[in-house]
Amino acid sequence: MSTRLFGESVQRVEDQRFLRGEGRYVDDVLVGTTGRDMLHAAVLRSPHAHARIVDIDVSGVLDLDGVHLVWTHDDLDGPMAEPLPLLIPHPSLTHGRTQYALAKDEVNYVGEAIAFVVADDRYVAEDAVGRIRVQYEFLPPVVGIAAARAAEHLVHDDVPGNVGARLEQENGDARAAIAAAPHTLSLDLTVERSASTPLEGRGTVARWDPDIGRLTVWTSTQTSTGVRAALAAKLGLDLGRVDVVTPDVGGGFGVKINHPWPEELLVPAAARLLGRVVKFTEDRREHFISSAHERGQVHHVEVGFDDEGRVLGLNVEFWHDHGAYTPYGLITPIVTSTQLLGPYKPGAYRVVFESLYTNTVMVTPYRGAGRPQGCFVMERTMDAIAAALGKDRTEVRAVNFIQPDEFPYDQGLIFQDGRELEYDSGDYPASLQRLKDLVGWDDFPKLREEMAREGRTVGIGLACYVEGTGVGPYEGAHVHIETSGKVKVATGLTTQGQGHATVFAQVVADVLGVPFEDVDVVTGDTRRMPYAVGTFASRSAVMSGSAVHLAALRAREKVLRIAADALEASEEDLEIVDGVVSVKGAPGSGASIDLRTVAVLSNPLRYAFDEASQAATQFSVGDPGKPPVAEDDEPGLEGRDFYSPQRSTYASGMHAVIVETDPETAEIKILKYAVVHDCGRLINPMIVEGQIQGGVAQGVGGALYERMAYDESGQLLNASFMDFLMPYVTEVPERIDIDHLETPSPLNPLGVKGAGEAGVIPSAAVFASAIEDAEGPSHPGLVITAMPISPSELFHLRQVHTEESR
Amino acid sequence: MKPAPFSFVRPQGLQHALEALAADPGAKVLAGGQSLVPLLSMRLAAPSTLVDINALPDLDHVRVDDSGVRVGALARQADVLGSDDVRRVQPLLSLALSQVAHATIRNRGTVVGSLVHADAAAELPMVLTLLGGSVSVASATGTRTIPAAELYAGPLESTLHHDEIAVEALFPGLGPGEGVAFEEVSRRHGDYALCGVAAVVRVEGAHVAEARVGYMSVADVPTVVDLTTALVEEVAQRPSRRARNQGELSDQAVSAAAELALQHLDPADDLHASSAYRAQLVRVLTAHALRAAHDDAVVRGGAPG
């Protein structure tokens, strides 16, 4: 028997290429002789947060040597001149607005695209951008949630109160439950803006082939099929004339699921008009001010609970800053409002949010997509209850857990995909016990005392979350066994470093009984798999993993059918080992046929072209009295299938951290970080752990370093990696202790749940908990209500606390 | 992020470089480029000519002599950091260099380039000022030596004339009885410090004879404060082995010293720290640096204890 690969920490097949600098990103496409005639685009972006455009003068540009094209909104027509699509409408999004590919009459954030230039190279293109003169009439900018709520000024004239959406959900009567509860608390909690900040920004290359009338677009996206559909619609092309290819992508983390970006339309349009290859590669400053941000929310919590800390009623109001436009609908605040509940079952729950316009970069999901905020709110609430009752924080959580025998558990709400928020499986008490063991929760008071004797201040915190993963509607896969015996797999969703080529090959190798090395996986190429959704919401393993599995099963069925015919055996008696089909229990001894030969037999050709096809002549398959390809069959050894689940599957996890806070400088140091993670069955534990480690690193950034610093005029003050403090390897824990719990999902054939976002979800919550705990002895009652937190801010909290306690 | 058009010259001799510089009032000198190139790419600087001095001969020296450490204009920060002679003659320079950005930047960045870039948040200008060093500059018409105390005119502004190229820096060596220390707090490893403090303490017999402390990121220019008066009463004692950095200077003395220093500083608010927090760092780091430099002096000098 071949070794089963599912569950094995198979080394990533991608890494040799990446580590040797052989990755091919959008900026590498058509570089060299094939791209000799390539032109380069640059974009004039608004320097003002809110202004009417009175006049744009491009007269100084076209006489610049090397400039081929300059466009403003006036130059666009048809669908290109319409606003960009609102990708995910929602009945509650009563005032959704999207931007134009190039601003029409008004700009609503610093960075909004106004004019588009194509030139011989990016240098000339930027020179040209510098020559465009725009006359503005300034409007008052609305920056921050407080200003948006105050609505003294409006972002969009026709959106009263700056409110894009208001959505309320309730399960039970939360306000009545709180009123009747023995104890109540209220909390105000804030999470600041941050962003995905992938190391590779956005980028698009387009080539129009006039000979065959086809457009090929390479773009750094999380959804090639989405871009393709949008492009065809906007450019007025038949879908069949547009191919979108996603080469290697240097990180997405959510920002690249939004589409089409203005440049994703303008570059292909320019390539078609000019008959030249056109490239746009976003630079870092552009990424900060013209892609998307997330996380900025302000929350008010009312909670009623009993003597044990059991939550009887929970009422949460929050305000979501969605920036200037709403192309991605309400996904982020809906996720916060539903996933806030985590592993708990409050007696009654009400949540209401307002999604607000501000004159800042628009907001679309960033890894975690509203969950980090929800987790922060819920876990801060749990910590506050524990503090109020003088109970251990783990005990308060434990009494609120959904129990293992309560699954499937319906939270009585509607999730972001429009389906019921029904948890499929999980074991939260077991997770908590493992986490306590892993981090040394019960021994921590001893450590605290020891450290205190050395004059050191340490604290411990924990946070729990549940994550709906693998949202629909579907993914598909195509598996093709070639006459070389090699297996070609295509799935339509894209890859940004997750290791899809490894895990999907593991799944296929197991089903088909072929060596892992013989399986080759392609993602995100609409020429190979035109039906797909995209890579987001921790859905690839669940969705494409399942689809790949189903498609491989179909290919296997056909292999066995043909082989059974050729070997004159029964299908049930056959097995495939190392690419050879033979009768079970007698490999090597009885009759056998290898997959190469089966592949030849599947496609009844007239001509023998290699050894495998010559070998195939010794077998005869099919009924001589019938057509060579049966009516219900087709030539080729292929399988294609789709997976479309009824609802999401719910992964969960718990993190704990021990931090040290410096009594003098308020610096925050991570001493230990522990994770217990449950994403159902693990296809490749090493890849899951990599996802967790990357997520924790990103979470450390979000909790302790990263923020978007806007001034009141709407200028982003830290639009560079010098001032936007993405952590280095020196700032993230050297080691993360990880333990896995595997409660399989009953919803998909592999029993898997998503793992991509998990690591980042509890960060703000767990650090707030631990830092507050560390400060407890010296500043009893000091409460952390806003994240991220810097040493300077912790120092101020201490000062305020000391003054207040005087 | 592409620079605006500029002319580029890469002279093979100093005289040519000086002439090229003098010929264009909009010219800038390019050495390691670790500050200039990002400014060019963001179009925050748009010189009409770049005079690349990387091909000039005989300017990459790191020499140690009786007066201290002499660093040529093309000596990379990594070369100076890697020199055992430098570490022996002026350990403070090595301590400070290890805090300058990251290894890849130090491989390319020059010591002299950092000095004349005149960033009050950078380590090297402050260290040069604290040590009372100097920079030798050349122009088409001659050469002169600028003492560190006269080198910094304002934020990112040195007193070099437009037509001058800094060719060498002199960091005086450690004097008898002296000890040094360097402390900084930054948000991330290798970032500009929120506050950085270097100290030189000289002990004579059992007493602190002199204590000078340099500050970065808490004033517009690299600032050195003489804190001797706050410490003269302190008796130099050999620190215990167990806590070498916890010297024997009293809490009272180092606090007084820090408060004295704050009178000469102007910590400002920015994205990463408030002025009050920076003042706190001045207090904390002054105390740490004075104690560590004092310990260093005592250990080096074998003072009684």
PDB file of N, CA and C in Angstrom, chain A residues 447-513:
ATOM      1  N   LEU A 447       4.915  31.609  38.950  1.00  0.00           N
ATOM      2  CA  LEU A 447       5.840  32.321  38.052  1.00  0.00           C
ATOM      3  C   LEU A 447       5.767  33.822  38.332  1.00  0.00           C
ATOM      4  N   ARG A 448       4.576  34.311  38.526  1.00  0.00           N
ATOM      5  CA  ARG A 448       4.415  35.744  38.787  1.00  0.00           C
ATOM      6  C   ARG A 448       5.199  36.142  40.048  1.00  0.00           C
ATOM      7  N   GLU A 449       5.080  35.297  41.093  1.00  0.00           N
ATOM      8  CA  GLU A 449       5.799  35.594  42.340  1.00  0.00           C
ATOM      9  C   GLU A 449       7.310  35.583  42.137  1.00  0.00           C
ATOM     10  N   GLU A 450       7.773  34.551  41.434  1.00  0.00           N
ATOM     11  CA  GLU A 450       9.223  34.454  41.184  1.00  0.00           C
ATOM     12  C   GLU A 450       9.727  35.687  40.441  1.00  0.00           C
ATOM     13  N   MET A 451       8.993  36.063  39.417  1.00  0.00           N
ATOM     14  CA  MET A 451       9.400  37.225  38.631  1.00  0.00           C
ATOM     15  C   MET A 451       9.349  38.486  39.481  1.00  0.00           C
ATOM     16  N   ALA A 452       8.331  38.609  40.283  1.00  0.00           N
ATOM     17  CA  ALA A 452       8.185  39.804  41.123  1.00  0.00           C
ATOM     18  C   ALA A 452       9.401  39.952  42.036  1.00  0.00           C
ATOM     19  N   ARG A 453       9.921  38.817  42.491  1.00  0.00           N
ATOM     20  CA  ARG A 453      11.110  38.884  43.353  1.00  0.00           C
ATOM     21  C   ARG A 453      12.298  39.483  42.618  1.00  0.00           C
ATOM     22  N   GLU A 454      12.327  39.330  41.284  1.00  0.00           N
ATOM     23  CA  GLU A 454      13.405  39.932  40.481  1.00  0.00           C
ATOM     24  C   GLU A 454      13.036  41.329  40.004  1.00  0.00           C
ATOM     25  N   GLY A 455      11.909  41.832  40.483  1.00  0.00           N
ATOM     26  CA  GLY A 455      11.469  43.157  40.062  1.00  0.00           C
ATOM     27  C   GLY A 455      10.823  43.163  38.695  1.00  0.00           C
ATOM     28  N   ARG A 456      10.385  41.988  38.250  1.00  0.00           N
ATOM     29  CA  ARG A 456       9.798  41.898  36.911  1.00  0.00           C
ATOM     30  C   ARG A 456       8.285  41.719  37.006  1.00  0.00           C
ATOM     31  N   THR A 457       7.604  42.266  36.014  1.00  0.00           N
ATOM     32  CA  THR A 457       6.148  42.262  35.999  1.00  0.00           C
ATOM     33  C   THR A 457       5.662  41.396  34.853  1.00  0.00           C
ATOM     34  N   VAL A 458       4.913  40.345  35.169  1.00  0.00           N
ATOM     35  CA  VAL A 458       4.401  39.485  34.108  1.00  0.00           C
ATOM     36  C   VAL A 458       2.894  39.312  34.244  1.00  0.00           C
ATOM     37  N   GLY A 459       2.254  39.004  33.146  1.00  0.00           N
ATOM     38  CA  GLY A 459       0.816  38.758  33.157  1.00  0.00           C
ATOM     39  C   GLY A 459       0.467  37.678  32.162  1.00  0.00           C
ATOM     40  N   ILE A 460      -0.686  37.057  32.378  1.00  0.00           N
ATOM     41  CA  ILE A 460      -1.134  35.999  31.477  1.00  0.00           C
ATOM     42  C   ILE A 460      -2.527  36.349  30.974  1.00  0.00           C
ATOM     43  N   GLY A 461      -2.794  35.983  29.750  1.00  0.00           N
ATOM     44  CA  GLY A 461      -4.126  36.238  29.208  1.00  0.00           C
ATOM     45  C   GLY A 461      -4.549  35.109  28.302  1.00  0.00           C
ATOM     46  N   LEU A 462      -5.857  35.012  28.070  1.00  0.00           N
ATOM     47  CA  LEU A 462      -6.317  34.021  27.110  1.00  0.00           C
ATOM     48  C   LEU A 462      -7.472  34.597  26.319  1.00  0.00           C
ATOM     49  N   ALA A 463      -7.735  33.993  25.183  1.00  0.00           N
ATOM     50  CA  ALA A 463      -8.874  34.400  24.370  1.00  0.00           C
ATOM     51  C   ALA A 463      -9.326  33.216  23.531  1.00  0.00           C
ATOM     52  N   CYS A 464     -10.641  33.117  23.361  1.00  0.00           N
ATOM     53  CA  CYS A 464     -11.231  31.992  22.641  1.00  0.00           C
ATOM     54  C   CYS A 464     -12.036  32.530  21.452  1.00  0.00           C
ATOM     55  N   TYR A 465     -12.093  31.745  20.414  1.00  0.00           N
ATOM     56  CA  TYR A 465     -12.859  32.206  19.259  1.00  0.00           C
ATOM     57  C   TYR A 465     -13.444  31.010  18.513  1.00  0.00           C
ATOM     58  N   VAL A 466     -14.474  31.309  17.742  1.00  0.00           N
ATOM     59  CA  VAL A 466     -15.007  30.341  16.778  1.00  0.00           C
ATOM     60  C   VAL A 466     -15.008  31.046  15.438  1.00  0.00           C
ATOM     61  N   GLU A 467     -14.660  30.312  14.411  1.00  0.00           N
ATOM     62  CA  GLU A 467     -14.528  30.934  13.105  1.00  0.00           C
ATOM     63  C   GLU A 467     -15.310  30.157  12.061  1.00  0.00           C
ATOM     64  N   GLY A 468     -16.298  30.817  11.488  1.00  0.00           N
ATOM     65  CA  GLY A 468     -17.021  30.204  10.372  1.00  0.00           C
ATOM     66  C   GLY A 468     -16.117  30.179   9.160  1.00  0.00           C
ATOM     67  N   THR A 469     -15.862  29.013   8.623  1.00  0.00           N
ATOM     68  CA  THR A 469     -14.913  28.888   7.508  1.00  0.00           C
ATOM     69  C   THR A 469     -15.585  28.168   6.349  1.00  0.00           C
ATOM     70  N   GLY A 470     -14.941  28.299   5.201  1.00  0.00           N
ATOM     71  CA  GLY A 470     -15.435  27.537   4.052  1.00  0.00           C
ATOM     72  C   GLY A 470     -16.820  27.990   3.614  1.00  0.00           C
ATOM     73  N   VAL A 471     -16.986  29.303   3.441  1.00  0.00           N
ATOM     74  CA  VAL A 471     -18.279  29.758   2.937  1.00  0.00           C
ATOM     75  C   VAL A 471     -18.411  29.392   1.458  1.00  0.00           C
ATOM     76  N   GLY A 472     -19.667  29.261   1.022  1.00  0.00           N
ATOM     77  CA  GLY A 472     -19.963  28.895  -0.368  1.00  0.00           C
ATOM     78  C   GLY A 472     -19.664  30.040  -1.306  1.00  0.00           C
ATOM     79  N   PRO A 473     -20.267  30.083  -2.463  1.00  0.00           N
ATOM     80  CA  PRO A 473     -21.227  29.062  -2.875  1.00  0.00           C
ATOM     81  C   PRO A 473     -20.588  27.735  -3.313  1.00  0.00           C
ATOM     82  N   TYR A 474     -19.454  27.759  -3.938  1.00  0.00           N
ATOM     83  CA  TYR A 474     -18.927  26.468  -4.405  1.00  0.00           C
ATOM     84  C   TYR A 474     -17.458  26.621  -4.794  1.00  0.00           C
ATOM     85  N   GLU A 475     -16.781  25.536  -4.992  1.00  0.00           N
ATOM     86  CA  GLU A 475     -15.530  25.488  -5.769  1.00  0.00           C
ATOM     87  C   GLU A 475     -15.548  24.215  -6.596  1.00  0.00           C
ATOM     88  N   GLY A 476     -14.736  24.209  -7.618  1.00  0.00           N
ATOM     89  CA  GLY A 476     -14.676  23.034  -8.478  1.00  0.00           C
ATOM     90  C   GLY A 476     -13.243  22.592  -8.712  1.00  0.00           C
ATOM     91  N   ALA A 477     -13.111  21.417  -9.303  1.00  0.00           N
ATOM     92  CA  ALA A 477     -11.770  20.937  -9.634  1.00  0.00           C
ATOM     93  C   ALA A 477     -11.836  20.038 -10.849  1.00  0.00           C
ATOM     94  N   HIS A 478     -10.727  20.006 -11.533  1.00  0.00           N
ATOM     95  CA  HIS A 478     -10.603  19.152 -12.698  1.00  0.00           C
ATOM     96  C   HIS A 478      -9.329  18.333 -12.529  1.00  0.00           C
ATOM     97  N   VAL A 479      -9.474  17.020 -12.674  1.00  0.00           N
ATOM     98  CA  VAL A 479      -8.329  16.123 -12.507  1.00  0.00           C
ATOM     99  C   VAL A 479      -8.138  15.367 -13.815  1.00  0.00           C
ATOM    100  N   HIS A 480      -6.954  15.438 -14.352  1.00  0.00           N
ATOM    101  CA  HIS A 480      -6.685  14.814 -15.645  1.00  0.00           C
ATOM    102  C   HIS A 480      -5.461  13.905 -15.525  1.00  0.00           C
ATOM    103  N   ILE A 481      -5.670  12.631 -15.790  1.00  0.00           N
ATOM    104  CA  ILE A 481      -4.528  11.713 -15.799  1.00  0.00           C
ATOM    105  C   ILE A 481      -4.045  11.637 -17.242  1.00  0.00           C
ATOM    106  N   GLU A 482      -2.833  12.119 -17.467  1.00  0.00           N
ATOM    107  CA  GLU A 482      -2.308  12.157 -18.834  1.00  0.00           C
ATOM    108  C   GLU A 482      -1.711  10.810 -19.219  1.00  0.00           C
ATOM    109  N   THR A 483      -1.445  10.647 -20.484  1.00  0.00           N
ATOM    110  CA  THR A 483      -0.897   9.357 -20.932  1.00  0.00           C
ATOM    111  C   THR A 483       0.529   9.143 -20.452  1.00  0.00           C
ATOM    112  N   SER A 484       1.127  10.177 -19.881  1.00  0.00           N
ATOM    113  CA  SER A 484       2.437  10.012 -19.238  1.00  0.00           C
ATOM    114  C   SER A 484       2.279   9.420 -17.837  1.00  0.00           C
ATOM    115  N   GLY A 485       1.032   9.310 -17.388  1.00  0.00           N
ATOM    116  CA  GLY A 485       0.780   8.848 -16.028  1.00  0.00           C
ATOM    117  C   GLY A 485       0.765   9.978 -15.023  1.00  0.00           C
ATOM    118  N   LYS A 486       1.190  11.151 -15.455  1.00  0.00           N
ATOM    119  CA  LYS A 486       1.177  12.317 -14.566  1.00  0.00           C
ATOM    120  C   LYS A 486      -0.256  12.820 -14.418  1.00  0.00           C
ATOM    121  N   VAL A 487      -0.509  13.390 -13.258  1.00  0.00           N
ATOM    122  CA  VAL A 487      -1.859  13.860 -12.962  1.00  0.00           C
ATOM    123  C   VAL A 487      -1.866  15.380 -12.887  1.00  0.00           C
ATOM    124  N   LYS A 488      -2.704  15.974 -13.691  1.00  0.00           N
ATOM    125  CA  LYS A 488      -2.811  17.434 -13.720  1.00  0.00           C
ATOM    126  C   LYS A 488      -4.109  17.834 -13.030  1.00  0.00           C
ATOM    127  N   VAL A 489      -3.967  18.676 -12.028  1.00  0.00           N
ATOM    128  CA  VAL A 489      -5.133  19.099 -11.248  1.00  0.00           C
ATOM    129  C   VAL A 489      -5.297  20.594 -11.433  1.00  0.00           C
ATOM    130  N   ALA A 490      -6.518  21.028 -11.687  1.00  0.00           N
ATOM    131  CA  ALA A 490      -6.773  22.458 -11.758  1.00  0.00           C
ATOM    132  C   ALA A 490      -7.943  22.793 -10.858  1.00  0.00           C
ATOM    133  N   THR A 491      -7.744  23.824 -10.048  1.00  0.00           N
ATOM    134  CA  THR A 491      -8.871  24.350  -9.292  1.00  0.00           C
ATOM    135  C   THR A 491      -8.855  25.850  -9.493  1.00  0.00           C
ATOM    136  N   GLY A 492     -10.022  26.454  -9.467  1.00  0.00           N
ATOM    137  CA  GLY A 492     -10.112  27.832  -9.930  1.00  0.00           C
ATOM    138  C   GLY A 492      -9.700  28.866  -8.912  1.00  0.00           C
ATOM    139  N   LEU A 493      -9.777  28.527  -7.626  1.00  0.00           N
ATOM    140  CA  LEU A 493      -9.411  29.572  -6.668  1.00  0.00           C
ATOM    141  C   LEU A 493      -7.913  29.821  -6.723  1.00  0.00           C
ATOM    142  N   THR A 494      -7.522  30.950  -6.198  1.00  0.00           N
ATOM    143  CA  THR A 494      -6.151  31.404  -6.365  1.00  0.00           C
ATOM    144  C   THR A 494      -5.305  31.028  -5.153  1.00  0.00           C
ATOM    145  N   THR A 495      -4.022  31.255  -5.265  1.00  0.00           N
ATOM    146  CA  THR A 495      -3.087  30.884  -4.213  1.00  0.00           C
ATOM    147  C   THR A 495      -2.214  32.079  -3.870  1.00  0.00           C
ATOM    148  N   GLN A 496      -2.085  32.365  -2.603  1.00  0.00           N
ATOM    149  CA  GLN A 496      -1.197  33.460  -2.197  1.00  0.00           C
ATOM    150  C   GLN A 496      -0.125  32.979  -1.241  1.00  0.00           C
ATOM    151  N   GLY A 497       0.266  31.719  -1.388  1.00  0.00           N
ATOM    152  CA  GLY A 497       1.312  31.196  -0.513  1.00  0.00           C
ATOM    153  C   GLY A 497       0.830  30.140   0.466  1.00  0.00           C
ATOM    154  N   GLN A 498      -0.441  29.771   0.347  1.00  0.00           N
ATOM    155  CA  GLN A 498      -1.003  28.830   1.332  1.00  0.00           C
ATOM    156  C   GLN A 498      -0.449  27.413   1.221  1.00  0.00           C
ATOM    157  N   GLY A 499       0.125  27.062   0.077  1.00  0.00           N
ATOM    158  CA  GLY A 499       0.588  25.689  -0.093  1.00  0.00           C
ATOM    159  C   GLY A 499      -0.458  24.799  -0.756  1.00  0.00           C
ATOM    160  N   HIS A 500      -1.319  25.406  -1.547  1.00  0.00           N
ATOM    161  CA  HIS A 500      -2.364  24.617  -2.208  1.00  0.00           C
ATOM    162  C   HIS A 500      -1.788  23.512  -3.081  1.00  0.00           C
ATOM    163  N   ALA A 501      -0.683  23.814  -3.767  1.00  0.00           N
ATOM    164  CA  ALA A 501      -0.109  22.807  -4.676  1.00  0.00           C
ATOM    165  C   ALA A 501       0.337  21.577  -3.902  1.00  0.00           C
ATOM    166  N   THR A 502       0.610  21.759  -2.630  1.00  0.00           N
ATOM    167  CA  THR A 502       1.016  20.625  -1.803  1.00  0.00           C
ATOM    168  C   THR A 502      -0.200  19.863  -1.275  1.00  0.00           C
ATOM    169  N   VAL A 503      -1.104  20.564  -0.622  1.00  0.00           N
ATOM    170  CA  VAL A 503      -2.204  19.839   0.038  1.00  0.00           C
ATOM    171  C   VAL A 503      -3.173  19.218  -0.972  1.00  0.00           C
ATOM    172  N   PHE A 504      -3.434  19.910  -2.055  1.00  0.00           N
ATOM    173  CA  PHE A 504      -4.354  19.320  -3.033  1.00  0.00           C
ATOM    174  C   PHE A 504      -3.707  18.096  -3.694  1.00  0.00           C
ATOM    175  N   ALA A 505      -2.386  18.158  -3.866  1.00  0.00           N
ATOM    176  CA  ALA A 505      -1.682  16.983  -4.411  1.00  0.00           C
ATOM    177  C   ALA A 505      -1.751  15.821  -3.424  1.00  0.00           C
ATOM    178  N   GLN A 506      -1.680  16.131  -2.129  1.00  0.00           N
ATOM    179  CA  GLN A 506      -1.815  15.060  -1.135  1.00  0.00           C
ATOM    180  C   GLN A 506      -3.166  14.362  -1.270  1.00  0.00           C
ATOM    181  N   VAL A 507      -4.220  15.176  -1.401  1.00  0.00           N
ATOM    182  CA  VAL A 507      -5.573  14.630  -1.487  1.00  0.00           C
ATOM    183  C   VAL A 507      -5.703  13.756  -2.738  1.00  0.00           C
ATOM    184  N   VAL A 508      -5.195  14.253  -3.858  1.00  0.00           N
ATOM    185  CA  VAL A 508      -5.336  13.530  -5.125  1.00  0.00           C
ATOM    186  C   VAL A 508      -4.485  12.257  -5.135  1.00  0.00           C
ATOM    187  N   ALA A 509      -3.270  12.375  -4.613  1.00  0.00           N
ATOM    188  CA  ALA A 509      -2.387  11.203  -4.599  1.00  0.00           C
ATOM    189  C   ALA A 509      -3.025  10.067  -3.801  1.00  0.00           C
ATOM    190  N   ASP A 510      -3.678  10.412  -2.695  1.00  0.00           N
ATOM    191  CA  ASP A 510      -4.343   9.386  -1.889  1.00  0.00           C
ATOM    192  C   ASP A 510      -5.478   8.712  -2.659  1.00  0.00           C
ATOM    193  N   VAL A 511      -6.280   9.517  -3.318  1.00  0.00           N
ATOM    194  CA  VAL A 511      -7.449   8.955  -4.005  1.00  0.00           C
ATOM    195  C   VAL A 511      -7.018   8.097  -5.201  1.00  0.00           C
ATOM    196  N   LEU A 512      -6.047   8.593  -5.960  1.00  0.00           N
ATOM    197  CA  LEU A 512      -5.683   7.913  -7.205  1.00  0.00           C
ATOM    198  C   LEU A 512      -4.569   6.890  -7.034  1.00  0.00           C
ATOM    199  N   GLY A 513      -3.980   6.837  -5.850  1.00  0.00           N
ATOM    200  CA  GLY A 513      -2.904   5.871  -5.653  1.00  0.00           C
ATOM    201  C   GLY A 513      -1.708   6.139  -6.538  1.00  0.00           C
TER     202      GLY A 513
END
